[in-house]
PDB file of C-alpha atoms in Angstrom:
ATOM      1  CA  UNK A   1     -51.145  49.813-105.973  1.00 84.00           C
ATOM      2  CA  UNK A   2     -51.301  52.129-102.860  1.00 88.00           C
ATOM      3  CA  UNK A   3     -52.387  55.538-103.629  1.00 92.00           C
ATOM      4  CA  UNK A   4     -52.848  58.450-100.960  1.00 93.00           C
ATOM      5  CA  UNK A   5     -54.042  61.899-102.132  1.00 95.00           C
ATOM      6  CA  UNK A   6     -54.416  65.222-100.314  1.00 95.00           C
ATOM      7  CA  UNK A   7     -57.361  67.486-101.039  1.00 96.00           C
ATOM      8  CA  UNK A   8     -58.586  70.866-100.147  1.00 95.00           C
ATOM      9  CA  UNK A   9     -61.917  72.242-101.140  1.00 95.00           C
ATOM     10  CA  UNK A  10     -62.429  69.187-103.503  1.00 95.00           C
ATOM     11  CA  UNK A  11     -59.195  70.080-105.362  1.00 96.00           C
ATOM     12  CA  UNK A  12     -56.393  67.439-105.465  1.00 96.00           C
ATOM     13  CA  UNK A  13     -53.309  68.992-104.186  1.00 97.00           C
ATOM     14  CA  UNK A  14     -50.863  65.999-103.995  1.00 97.00           C
ATOM     15  CA  UNK A  15     -50.686  62.325-104.750  1.00 96.00           C
ATOM     16  CA  UNK A  16     -48.561  59.451-103.691  1.00 96.00           C
ATOM     17  CA  UNK A  17     -48.618  56.506-105.916  1.00 92.00           C
ATOM     18  CA  UNK A  18     -46.647  53.350-105.094  1.00 89.00           C
ATOM     19  CA  UNK A  19     -46.210  52.607-108.790  1.00 89.00           C
ATOM     20  CA  UNK A  20     -44.444  55.915-109.367  1.00 91.00           C
ATOM     21  CA  UNK A  21     -42.627  55.840-105.938  1.00 91.00           C
ATOM     22  CA  UNK A  22     -42.893  59.486-105.228  1.00 94.00           C
ATOM     23  CA  UNK A  23     -45.181  62.496-104.519  1.00 96.00           C
ATOM     24  CA  UNK A  24     -46.743  64.415-107.506  1.00 96.00           C
ATOM     25  CA  UNK A  25     -48.124  67.858-106.955  1.00 97.00           C
ATOM     26  CA  UNK A  26     -51.156  69.112-109.015  1.00 97.00           C
ATOM     27  CA  UNK A  27     -51.181  72.853-107.824  1.00 96.00           C
ATOM     28  CA  UNK A  28     -48.628  75.366-106.890  1.00 96.00           C
ATOM     29  CA  UNK A  29     -48.958  74.566-103.256  1.00 96.00           C
ATOM     30  CA  UNK A  30     -49.064  70.939-104.062  1.00 96.00           C
ATOM     31  CA  UNK A  31     -45.846  70.932-106.218  1.00 97.00           C
ATOM     32  CA  UNK A  32     -43.861  72.699-103.408  1.00 97.00           C
ATOM     33  CA  UNK A  33     -45.209  70.144-100.784  1.00 96.00           C
ATOM     34  CA  UNK A  34     -44.398  67.250-103.190  1.00 96.00           C
ATOM     35  CA  UNK A  35     -40.746  68.594-103.662  1.00 97.00           C
ATOM     36  CA  UNK A  36     -40.337  68.759 -99.902  1.00 97.00           C
ATOM     37  CA  UNK A  37     -41.693  65.333 -99.182  1.00 96.00           C
ATOM     38  CA  UNK A  38     -39.689  63.748-102.136  1.00 96.00           C
ATOM     39  CA  UNK A  39     -36.467  65.150-100.629  1.00 97.00           C
ATOM     40  CA  UNK A  40     -37.132  63.343 -97.248  1.00 95.00           C
ATOM     41  CA  UNK A  41     -36.173  59.786 -97.506  1.00 94.00           C
ATOM     42  CA  UNK A  42     -37.953  58.800 -94.190  1.00 95.00           C
ATOM     43  CA  UNK A  43     -41.301  60.113 -95.492  1.00 94.00           C
ATOM     44  CA  UNK A  44     -40.689  58.311 -98.840  1.00 93.00           C
ATOM     45  CA  UNK A  45     -39.657  55.025 -97.081  1.00 92.00           C
ATOM     46  CA  UNK A  46     -42.810  55.412 -94.834  1.00 93.00           C
ATOM     47  CA  UNK A  47     -45.242  55.724 -97.838  1.00 91.00           C
ATOM     48  CA  UNK A  48     -43.611  52.868 -99.589  1.00 88.00           C
ATOM     49  CA  UNK A  49     -44.064  50.652 -96.602  1.00 89.00           C
ATOM     50  CA  UNK A  50     -47.708  51.456 -96.386  1.00 87.00           C
ATOM     51  CA  UNK A  51     -48.152  49.290 -99.404  1.00 83.00           C
ATOM     52  CA  UNK A  52     -46.784  46.350 -97.543  1.00 82.00           C
ATOM     53  CA  UNK A  53     -48.769  47.124 -94.449  1.00 83.00           C
ATOM     54  CA  UNK A  54     -52.138  47.750 -96.074  1.00 79.00           C
ATOM     55  CA  UNK A  55     -52.153  46.310 -99.480  1.00 76.00           C
ATOM     56  CA  UNK A  56     -50.153  43.176 -99.472  1.00 74.00           C
ATOM     57  CA  UNK A  57     -51.832  41.957 -96.263  1.00 74.00           C
ATOM     58  CA  UNK A  58     -55.341  42.368 -97.436  1.00 74.00           C
ATOM     59  CA  UNK A  59     -55.144  41.552-101.233  1.00 74.00           C
ATOM     60  CA  UNK A  60     -55.929  37.824-100.699  1.00 75.00           C
ATOM     61  CA  UNK A  61     -58.943  38.526 -98.675  1.00 76.00           C
ATOM     62  CA  UNK A  62     -60.216  41.242-101.072  1.00 71.00           C
ATOM     63  CA  UNK A  63     -59.515  39.065-104.160  1.00 71.00           C
ATOM     64  CA  UNK A  64     -61.383  36.105-102.641  1.00 79.00           C
ATOM     65  CA  UNK A  65     -64.303  38.157-101.579  1.00 78.00           C
ATOM     66  CA  UNK A  66     -64.616  39.618-105.294  1.00 77.00           C
ATOM     67  CA  UNK A  67     -64.438  36.251-106.786  1.00 78.00           C
ATOM     68  CA  UNK A  68     -67.187  34.781-104.545  1.00 80.00           C
ATOM     69  CA  UNK A  69     -69.650  37.689-105.415  1.00 70.00           C
ATOM     70  CA  UNK A  70     -69.198  37.310-109.147  1.00 58.00           C
TER      71      UNK A  70
END
């Protein structure tokens, strides 16, 4: 699962989760930003592609490293 969060003053404003597939806002400002980002298909497709770029290419390496240490 790919998660990217936005914080300000240790307060989480927004979060993108690949399992949900969209941005979720946690404050009034965050809800407005999440709504704008969810209405932009290029931003959503970019965030969904980040899972493939980052997570899927590294999962085998991380999984193997975790198994060898246990």
